[in-house]
Amino acid sequence: MTALALARDTEVIDAPTLRARVEATAHRQRATANPSASLNVLTCGSVDDGKSTLIGRLLWDTDGLPADQRARLERSPKTALGTPDFSLLVDGLAAEREQGITIDIAWRYLDADPCRLVIIDSPGHEQYTRNMATGASHADVAILLVDARGGVKEQTRRHAAILHLMGVRRVVLAVNKMDLVGWSQARFAEMRAEFEQLAARFGFEEALAIPVSAVLGDNIARRSPVTPWYGGPSLLGYLGGIPARSFGADGDFRFPVQLVVRAGQDFRGLAGTIASGSVGVGEEVVEPISGRRARVKRIVTMGRDLTRAGPGRAIVLELDVDLDISRGAVLATSGRAPIVTRSIDTRLVWLADEPFAAERGYLLRTATDLVPIARIDVRAHLDLASIEERLASTCTANDIAVARIELGRSAVVDRFADLPGTGSFMLIDPISGASVAGGVVTATEGRKAMEKRGTFRLTRELLARGLGSDLAQADSGADQELRRRANEVAILLREAGVAVELEDAWSEAGIDAAAVWLWLMAVLSFSFVGAVVLGLV
Amino acid sequence: MTAPPTHLDVLEAESIHIFREAAAQFRRPVLLYSIGKDSTVLLHLARKAFYPAKPPFPLLHVDTTWKFRDMIAFRDRTARDLGLDLIVHTNEQGRAQGINPIDFSPSVYTDVMKTQALRQALDKGGFDAAFGGARRDEEASRAKERVFSFRSQGHRWDPRRQRPEMWQLLNGRLGSGETARVFPLSNWTEKDVWRYIVREGLDVVPLYFAAERLTLARNGTLLVRDDERMALRPGESVAPKRVRFRTLGCWPLTAAIESDAADLDSVVAETVAARVSEREGRLIDHDEAGAMERKKQEGYF
Ligand SMILES: Nc1nc2c(ncn2[C@@H]2O[C@H](COP(=O)(O)OP(=O)(O)O)[C@@H](O)[C@H]2O)c(=O)[nH]1
């Protein structure tokens, strides 16, 4: 009887190990369910933790590598352990490190049974925050690589914080170079405990620690016999079992309209990719800004019409009535409605080399809309080391900021935590066109919220009945006059200290957007509306 | 819900999304059609993206005058059958100067007949965006390429002006003098392209399939002499061999491989079992180390 077997017989199973085993079983069951067809995997780690070796090893162990490259590697100098130096497969990119791309993430593709793995590699050097955030925005799962000799360092904490911010919900801690710590179970258990604490703090959906040796291949493609005390899956085993991109499949339907497709005399369809949820022929859709509704007549794709389409499908919707909408609109179905708002609370990563400039007049790029911004208030920075917010009023490259963005007109968004596809955005410099920041919506100042706080909403209908009753209907000159009066009423109300909101259909048609959210100090009552007022500062 | 999407479905949807974003954001896009398998898939996806309408942009082929005759025939037939607007451009100064791939180094030839020709055509058409079929898996220097790749004045690729791309958000707002290249196939691999051709039943140029062709062995590669412009050197002779091509370009610069794969299925089988990487067959890439990188900076794809 070997010592190893003895050790196993007397092994005390601690709670985390037990959990890992249960997870491993769950993982096996899940694998038979509906594995993802394509999985985006972000790799992150500090310099020398073995990231290049790990990626090279994944290429080697799957079927992503042409034989000429394989042969070349076999002929190349070996590592200290006598294995091929897998990092050479990845270092083909070394030359580009000097070419100075501002944000560089590298993409690699490998066919692993049962799915396509897309490896997104973000470099770990000093500019890592914006690089990693960019990479993480595309990731379904992240591998945090650490050196078994170093422990879970501050760097790992920072990485976890970025993953959390960008909405990555599955994280693997690959404890590498286990061969250099004698495959110590105790060392691994210690690191796993630290990692689990971290994972709990960020509320990751799945957090798994795996003991590996990138250079030797243990627990990479297959479970290794040198870690009998580890009950979980190998790295590729785990990745291969991750279910198809689940978020949004049964979530609320969101369809950001990319463009209008016209064909022949009669056909007018709305082209777009379903951001979340699904839609079927005959179902009712609503455009949240106008509140107008229509039914889906056809779901068109080349080749055949569909009766139902789910998240990620690129389709053309033909509706039974023309909603007169175009690019930038978002269609929804019943269920939780999207938020129509002019003010969003956000977290954003500053990407540009040029710092934030308050007077710059940035544009907000949502799924398909481009919205003018009235004002951005940077309020705090997230300190990645302590994961606490510190007051701040500007930002520069690599800062993660908390900011409130006031929009020049209404936009349709969701909270990122609810629906990532319609809850993320980029900030665009209007002159250079550069993408200066990327961010997520954390909260919104929705219509309803404002109403509760005493905002008076001026609707067209309200004014047309009284103040505009002398004006002829359906006359464009009259419409203009009504708008002018609305504007005047808004100014009066504002001076009276009433927070006023104009109905969207109007404000877009020409009323100065800056006159829209108005908070003043004085409190006054206004007889014909009887508004209740709360002073908001 | 219907059957779960395969990874080809995922790629297809992503490419369609990219086509639509570009068409919505750029004023005057054009599709660079180079006739090969990638262009075939690119064009098919463009048609899907705007169906039932036609793609709202023309096709542009930069004709070096050294393409295989089969390619030109295929190009013209495709444009005619699909009823698409095809622009063919040749660098006439280059042609007048007699720049050719036999007497000139591949880098000079490529610069004049491809890179400069492309710039001329884009400027002439006033195109602010050009769709290309480049993939990130083709070559190491492309692994970091963006989906929307920007060119400053003079079509130069400036690494510092490349924009980070997050989520599915594509930012096509041009700065002054800027134009864009758009790569809807960024995340496709060579295998994906072939699998998709099979799945969609697409026609490709017959040169991709093995047949007996008159070949010439030169500099360790097999060439197929498509016309008489390439003179035989002393001691050289042509011999019939069963060959096919993995990539298609100018025939004096495109190496054939010996193969029995005479139909789609066997080509796919051969590709999936690929023994060498795809670009081994492109002679221009061996011209100089780092050639690709430089070509990109100069405006060649
Ligand atoms: N002993 C041992 N060495 C490793 C392992 N993984 C990587 N290394 C070595 O660690 C060094 C750094 O690896 P590399 O992949 O270049 O690290 P990167 O900077 O994170 O990409 C190299 O010398 C590797 O051979 C491992 O699992 N065990």
Short mmCIF file of C-alpha atoms in Angstrom, two decimals, chain B residues 4-299:
data_model
loop_
_atom_site.label_atom_id
_atom_site.label_comp_id
_atom_site.label_asym_id
_atom_site.label_seq_id
_atom_site.Cartn_x
_atom_site.Cartn_y
_atom_site.Cartn_z
CA PRO B 4 -29.49 25.51 -29.53
CA PRO B 5 -27.21 27.60 -31.71
CA THR B 6 -23.98 26.06 -32.93
CA HIS B 7 -20.80 28.05 -32.90
CA LEU B 8 -21.30 28.78 -36.60
CA ASP B 9 -24.69 30.29 -35.75
CA VAL B 10 -23.00 32.47 -33.17
CA LEU B 11 -20.37 33.60 -35.67
CA GLU B 12 -22.94 34.24 -38.36
CA ALA B 13 -25.09 36.41 -36.09
CA GLU B 14 -22.06 38.37 -34.97
CA SER B 15 -20.97 39.05 -38.54
CA ILE B 16 -24.44 40.18 -39.56
CA HIS B 17 -24.48 42.50 -36.57
CA ILE B 18 -21.17 44.01 -37.69
CA PHE B 19 -22.40 44.52 -41.26
CA ARG B 20 -25.49 46.31 -40.04
CA GLU B 21 -23.60 48.50 -37.58
CA ALA B 22 -21.21 49.58 -40.31
CA ALA B 23 -23.97 50.21 -42.84
CA ALA B 24 -25.83 52.33 -40.30
CA GLN B 25 -22.83 54.35 -39.17
CA PHE B 26 -20.74 54.92 -42.27
CA ARG B 27 -21.80 57.16 -45.09
CA ARG B 28 -20.43 55.22 -48.04
CA PRO B 29 -19.11 51.72 -47.42
CA VAL B 30 -17.78 49.27 -49.99
CA LEU B 31 -17.10 45.55 -49.81
CA LEU B 32 -13.62 44.48 -50.84
CA TYR B 33 -14.27 41.40 -52.86
CA SER B 34 -11.19 39.31 -53.55
CA ILE B 35 -13.00 36.27 -54.93
CA GLY B 36 -11.56 33.68 -52.54
CA LYS B 37 -13.32 31.61 -49.92
CA ASP B 38 -13.27 34.35 -47.30
CA SER B 39 -14.82 36.82 -49.72
CA THR B 40 -17.42 34.22 -50.62
CA VAL B 41 -18.46 33.92 -47.00
CA LEU B 42 -18.22 37.67 -46.51
CA LEU B 43 -20.55 38.33 -49.41
CA HIS B 44 -23.01 35.68 -48.32
CA LEU B 45 -23.19 37.25 -44.84
CA ALA B 46 -23.66 40.71 -46.36
CA ARG B 47 -26.64 39.41 -48.28
CA LYS B 48 -28.08 37.86 -45.12
CA ALA B 49 -27.58 41.07 -43.15
CA PHE B 50 -29.85 43.15 -45.39
CA TYR B 51 -32.26 40.56 -46.69
CA PRO B 52 -34.86 41.00 -48.17
CA ALA B 53 -33.09 44.12 -49.47
CA LYS B 54 -29.78 43.92 -51.33
CA PRO B 55 -26.58 44.96 -49.58
CA PRO B 56 -26.54 48.79 -49.66
CA PHE B 57 -22.98 48.99 -51.01
CA PRO B 58 -21.03 47.96 -54.12
CA LEU B 59 -18.30 45.33 -54.40
CA LEU B 60 -14.77 46.42 -55.19
CA HIS B 61 -12.17 44.17 -56.72
CA VAL B 62 -8.60 45.37 -56.97
CA ASP B 63 -7.45 43.60 -60.11
CA THR B 64 -3.68 43.21 -60.36
CA THR B 65 -4.15 41.62 -63.82
CA TRP B 66 -2.41 38.51 -62.45
CA LYS B 67 -5.37 36.70 -60.97
CA PHE B 68 -6.20 33.22 -62.18
CA ARG B 69 -8.60 33.33 -65.13
CA ASP B 70 -10.94 31.06 -63.18
CA MET B 71 -11.13 33.72 -60.48
CA ILE B 72 -12.12 36.47 -62.88
CA ALA B 73 -14.80 34.31 -64.44
CA PHE B 74 -16.15 33.43 -61.03
CA ARG B 75 -16.13 37.09 -59.98
CA ASP B 76 -18.13 38.24 -62.98
CA ARG B 77 -20.60 35.41 -62.71
CA THR B 78 -21.18 36.07 -59.01
CA ALA B 79 -21.84 39.77 -59.48
CA ARG B 80 -24.16 39.09 -62.40
CA ASP B 81 -26.11 36.29 -60.72
CA LEU B 82 -26.65 38.28 -57.55
CA GLY B 83 -27.36 41.52 -59.40
CA LEU B 84 -24.71 43.41 -57.45
CA ASP B 85 -22.78 46.48 -58.45
CA LEU B 86 -19.12 45.50 -59.07
CA ILE B 87 -16.28 48.00 -59.34
CA VAL B 88 -13.02 46.70 -60.80
CA HIS B 89 -9.94 48.83 -60.30
CA THR B 90 -6.39 48.41 -61.59
CA ASN B 91 -3.46 50.71 -60.86
CA GLU B 92 -2.97 51.94 -64.43
CA GLN B 93 0.32 53.68 -63.68
CA GLY B 94 1.65 50.41 -62.29
CA ARG B 95 0.45 48.55 -65.33
CA ALA B 96 2.03 51.14 -67.65
CA GLN B 97 5.32 50.78 -65.77
CA GLY B 98 5.13 47.06 -66.31
CA ILE B 99 5.17 46.20 -62.59
CA ASN B 100 4.66 42.46 -62.39
CA PRO B 101 5.17 39.70 -59.82
CA ILE B 102 7.80 37.86 -61.84
CA ASP B 103 10.44 40.52 -62.42
CA PHE B 104 9.79 42.61 -59.33
CA SER B 105 10.12 41.62 -55.69
CA PRO B 106 6.86 40.64 -54.09
CA SER B 107 7.02 43.66 -51.78
CA VAL B 108 7.33 46.17 -54.63
CA TYR B 109 4.68 44.40 -56.66
CA THR B 110 2.28 44.20 -53.72
CA ASP B 111 2.82 47.81 -52.82
CA VAL B 112 2.11 49.12 -56.31
CA MET B 113 -0.52 46.76 -57.63
CA LYS B 114 -2.39 46.05 -54.41
CA THR B 115 -1.77 48.64 -51.70
CA GLN B 116 -1.59 51.72 -53.90
CA ALA B 117 -4.33 50.39 -56.14
CA LEU B 118 -6.61 49.92 -53.18
CA ARG B 119 -5.97 53.44 -51.93
CA GLN B 120 -6.67 54.86 -55.38
CA ALA B 121 -9.93 52.95 -55.62
CA LEU B 122 -11.10 53.98 -52.17
CA ASP B 123 -10.28 57.63 -52.78
CA LYS B 124 -11.85 57.61 -56.21
CA GLY B 125 -15.10 56.13 -54.90
CA GLY B 126 -15.14 58.40 -51.85
CA PHE B 127 -15.58 55.36 -49.64
CA ASP B 128 -15.32 55.99 -45.92
CA ALA B 129 -15.40 52.34 -44.92
CA ALA B 130 -14.35 49.10 -46.57
CA PHE B 131 -15.40 45.63 -45.52
CA GLY B 132 -12.60 43.09 -45.66
CA GLY B 133 -12.47 39.37 -45.04
CA ALA B 134 -9.44 39.34 -42.73
CA ARG B 135 -9.53 36.98 -39.77
CA ARG B 136 -7.64 37.25 -36.51
CA ASP B 137 -6.49 33.64 -36.74
CA GLU B 138 -4.70 34.18 -40.06
CA GLU B 139 -1.48 35.51 -38.70
CA ALA B 140 -0.01 36.54 -35.36
CA SER B 141 0.03 40.25 -36.16
CA ARG B 142 -3.72 40.16 -36.71
CA ALA B 143 -4.58 38.63 -33.35
CA LYS B 144 -5.07 42.09 -31.91
CA GLU B 145 -6.86 43.65 -34.85
CA ARG B 146 -10.13 45.45 -34.19
CA VAL B 147 -13.45 44.82 -35.88
CA PHE B 148 -13.59 48.50 -36.84
CA SER B 149 -10.01 49.38 -37.73
CA PHE B 150 -9.24 53.02 -38.40
CA ARG B 151 -6.93 54.57 -40.97
CA SER B 152 -5.76 58.13 -40.72
CA GLN B 153 -5.29 60.43 -43.69
CA GLY B 154 -3.51 58.58 -46.50
CA HIS B 155 -4.94 55.24 -45.28
CA ARG B 156 -2.19 54.76 -42.73
CA TRP B 157 -2.76 52.41 -39.85
CA ASP B 158 -1.74 54.14 -36.65
CA PRO B 159 -1.62 51.81 -33.67
CA ARG B 160 -2.33 54.61 -31.24
CA ARG B 161 -5.55 55.55 -32.93
CA GLN B 162 -7.09 52.11 -32.72
CA ARG B 163 -10.15 52.14 -30.52
CA PRO B 164 -10.89 49.77 -27.72
CA GLU B 165 -13.98 47.69 -28.46
CA MET B 166 -16.20 46.64 -25.58
CA TRP B 167 -19.23 44.38 -25.51
CA GLN B 168 -21.04 44.45 -28.85
CA LEU B 169 -20.68 48.21 -29.10
CA LEU B 170 -19.04 49.34 -32.33
CA ASN B 171 -18.07 52.97 -32.62
CA GLY B 172 -17.90 54.18 -36.21
CA ARG B 173 -17.65 57.90 -35.61
CA LEU B 174 -14.84 59.14 -37.85
CA GLY B 175 -12.36 61.82 -36.92
CA SER B 176 -11.37 64.19 -39.70
CA GLY B 177 -9.60 62.49 -42.60
CA GLU B 178 -10.22 59.07 -41.12
CA THR B 179 -11.60 56.05 -42.92
CA ALA B 180 -12.34 52.61 -41.57
CA ARG B 181 -11.76 48.99 -42.44
CA VAL B 182 -14.41 46.67 -41.14
CA PHE B 183 -13.74 42.99 -40.53
CA PRO B 184 -16.93 41.00 -40.03
CA LEU B 185 -15.01 37.69 -40.07
CA SER B 186 -12.64 38.71 -37.27
CA ASN B 187 -13.53 35.77 -35.05
CA TRP B 188 -13.74 33.10 -37.76
CA THR B 189 -11.04 30.50 -38.32
CA GLU B 190 -10.10 28.90 -41.61
CA LYS B 191 -11.99 25.79 -40.55
CA ASP B 192 -15.08 27.81 -39.76
CA VAL B 193 -15.00 29.34 -43.21
CA TRP B 194 -14.97 25.93 -44.86
CA ARG B 195 -17.57 24.46 -42.53
CA TYR B 196 -19.82 27.38 -43.25
CA ILE B 197 -19.34 27.04 -47.01
CA VAL B 198 -20.45 23.42 -46.68
CA ARG B 199 -23.36 24.26 -44.42
CA GLU B 200 -24.68 27.02 -46.64
CA GLY B 201 -23.91 25.17 -49.86
CA LEU B 202 -21.86 28.04 -51.28
CA ASP B 203 -20.07 27.97 -54.60
CA VAL B 204 -16.33 28.59 -54.57
CA VAL B 205 -13.72 29.00 -57.29
CA PRO B 206 -12.86 25.53 -58.66
CA LEU B 207 -9.17 26.13 -57.97
CA TYR B 208 -9.83 25.14 -54.36
CA PHE B 209 -10.49 21.60 -55.54
CA ALA B 210 -7.85 19.13 -56.65
CA ALA B 211 -7.52 18.55 -60.37
CA GLU B 212 -4.75 17.70 -62.73
CA ARG B 213 -3.01 20.98 -63.57
CA LEU B 214 0.19 21.90 -65.35
CA THR B 215 2.59 22.77 -62.57
CA LEU B 216 6.01 24.27 -62.40
CA ALA B 217 8.41 23.68 -59.51
CA ARG B 218 10.25 26.86 -58.62
CA ASN B 219 12.00 27.96 -55.40
CA GLY B 220 10.69 24.92 -53.60
CA THR B 221 7.06 25.65 -54.35
CA LEU B 222 4.59 24.41 -56.92
CA LEU B 223 3.14 27.03 -59.23
CA VAL B 224 0.37 26.66 -61.75
CA ARG B 225 1.16 28.62 -64.88
CA ASP B 226 -2.09 30.29 -65.74
CA ASP B 227 -0.81 31.93 -68.93
CA GLU B 228 2.34 32.45 -71.01
CA ARG B 229 3.57 35.58 -69.25
CA MET B 230 5.85 33.52 -67.03
CA ALA B 231 8.76 32.29 -69.13
CA LEU B 232 10.39 29.01 -68.28
CA ARG B 233 13.98 29.22 -67.10
CA PRO B 234 16.56 26.87 -68.58
CA GLY B 235 16.06 23.39 -67.25
CA GLU B 236 12.53 24.09 -66.04
CA SER B 237 9.55 22.23 -67.38
CA VAL B 238 5.90 21.94 -66.59
CA ALA B 239 4.40 18.67 -65.49
CA PRO B 240 0.82 17.62 -64.77
CA LYS B 241 0.08 17.08 -61.08
CA ARG B 242 -3.02 16.72 -58.96
CA VAL B 243 -3.02 19.95 -57.02
CA ARG B 244 -5.31 22.48 -55.41
CA PHE B 245 -4.98 25.84 -53.63
CA ARG B 246 -5.60 26.72 -50.02
CA THR B 247 -5.63 30.43 -50.63
CA LEU B 248 -6.06 32.28 -53.90
CA GLY B 249 -4.21 35.34 -55.11
CA CYS B 250 -1.97 36.32 -57.97
CA TRP B 251 -0.97 33.09 -59.62
CA PRO B 252 2.82 33.65 -59.78
CA LEU B 253 2.75 34.20 -56.00
CA THR B 254 0.38 31.46 -54.94
CA ALA B 255 1.69 28.01 -54.17
CA ALA B 256 -0.36 24.94 -54.98
CA ILE B 257 -0.46 21.89 -52.75
CA GLU B 258 -0.57 18.32 -53.93
CA SER B 259 -3.91 16.93 -52.94
CA ASP B 260 -6.66 14.53 -53.88
CA ALA B 261 -9.38 16.60 -52.25
CA ALA B 262 -11.68 17.13 -55.21
CA ASP B 263 -14.89 18.08 -53.46
CA LEU B 264 -15.99 20.21 -50.55
CA ASP B 265 -16.15 17.42 -48.01
CA SER B 266 -12.62 16.25 -48.67
CA VAL B 267 -11.30 19.82 -48.70
CA VAL B 268 -12.88 20.36 -45.30
CA ALA B 269 -11.49 17.07 -44.04
CA GLU B 270 -8.06 18.08 -45.26
CA THR B 271 -8.33 21.52 -43.68
CA VAL B 272 -9.50 20.19 -40.36
CA ALA B 273 -6.50 17.87 -40.32
CA ALA B 274 -4.32 20.76 -41.51
CA ARG B 275 -0.69 19.93 -41.39
CA VAL B 276 0.62 23.40 -42.06
CA SER B 277 -0.68 26.84 -41.32
CA GLU B 278 -2.60 28.58 -44.03
CA ARG B 279 -0.15 31.30 -44.95
CA GLU B 280 2.62 28.88 -45.87
CA GLY B 281 1.08 29.04 -49.32
CA ARG B 282 1.35 32.79 -49.70
CA LEU B 283 4.72 33.68 -51.05
CA ILE B 284 4.54 37.35 -50.20
CA ASP B 285 4.49 36.54 -46.53
CA HIS B 286 7.89 34.94 -46.68
CA ASP B 287 9.40 37.91 -48.38
CA GLU B 288 10.71 39.51 -45.23
CA ALA B 289 10.24 39.00 -41.54
CA GLY B 290 7.61 41.31 -40.18
CA ALA B 291 6.38 41.93 -43.70
CA MET B 292 2.76 41.65 -42.68
CA GLU B 293 3.13 44.23 -39.99
CA ARG B 294 4.61 46.73 -42.38
CA LYS B 295 2.09 46.03 -45.08
CA LYS B 296 -0.66 46.74 -42.62
CA GLN B 297 0.82 50.08 -41.68
CA GLU B 298 1.02 50.97 -45.32
CA GLY B 299 -2.59 50.18 -45.95
#
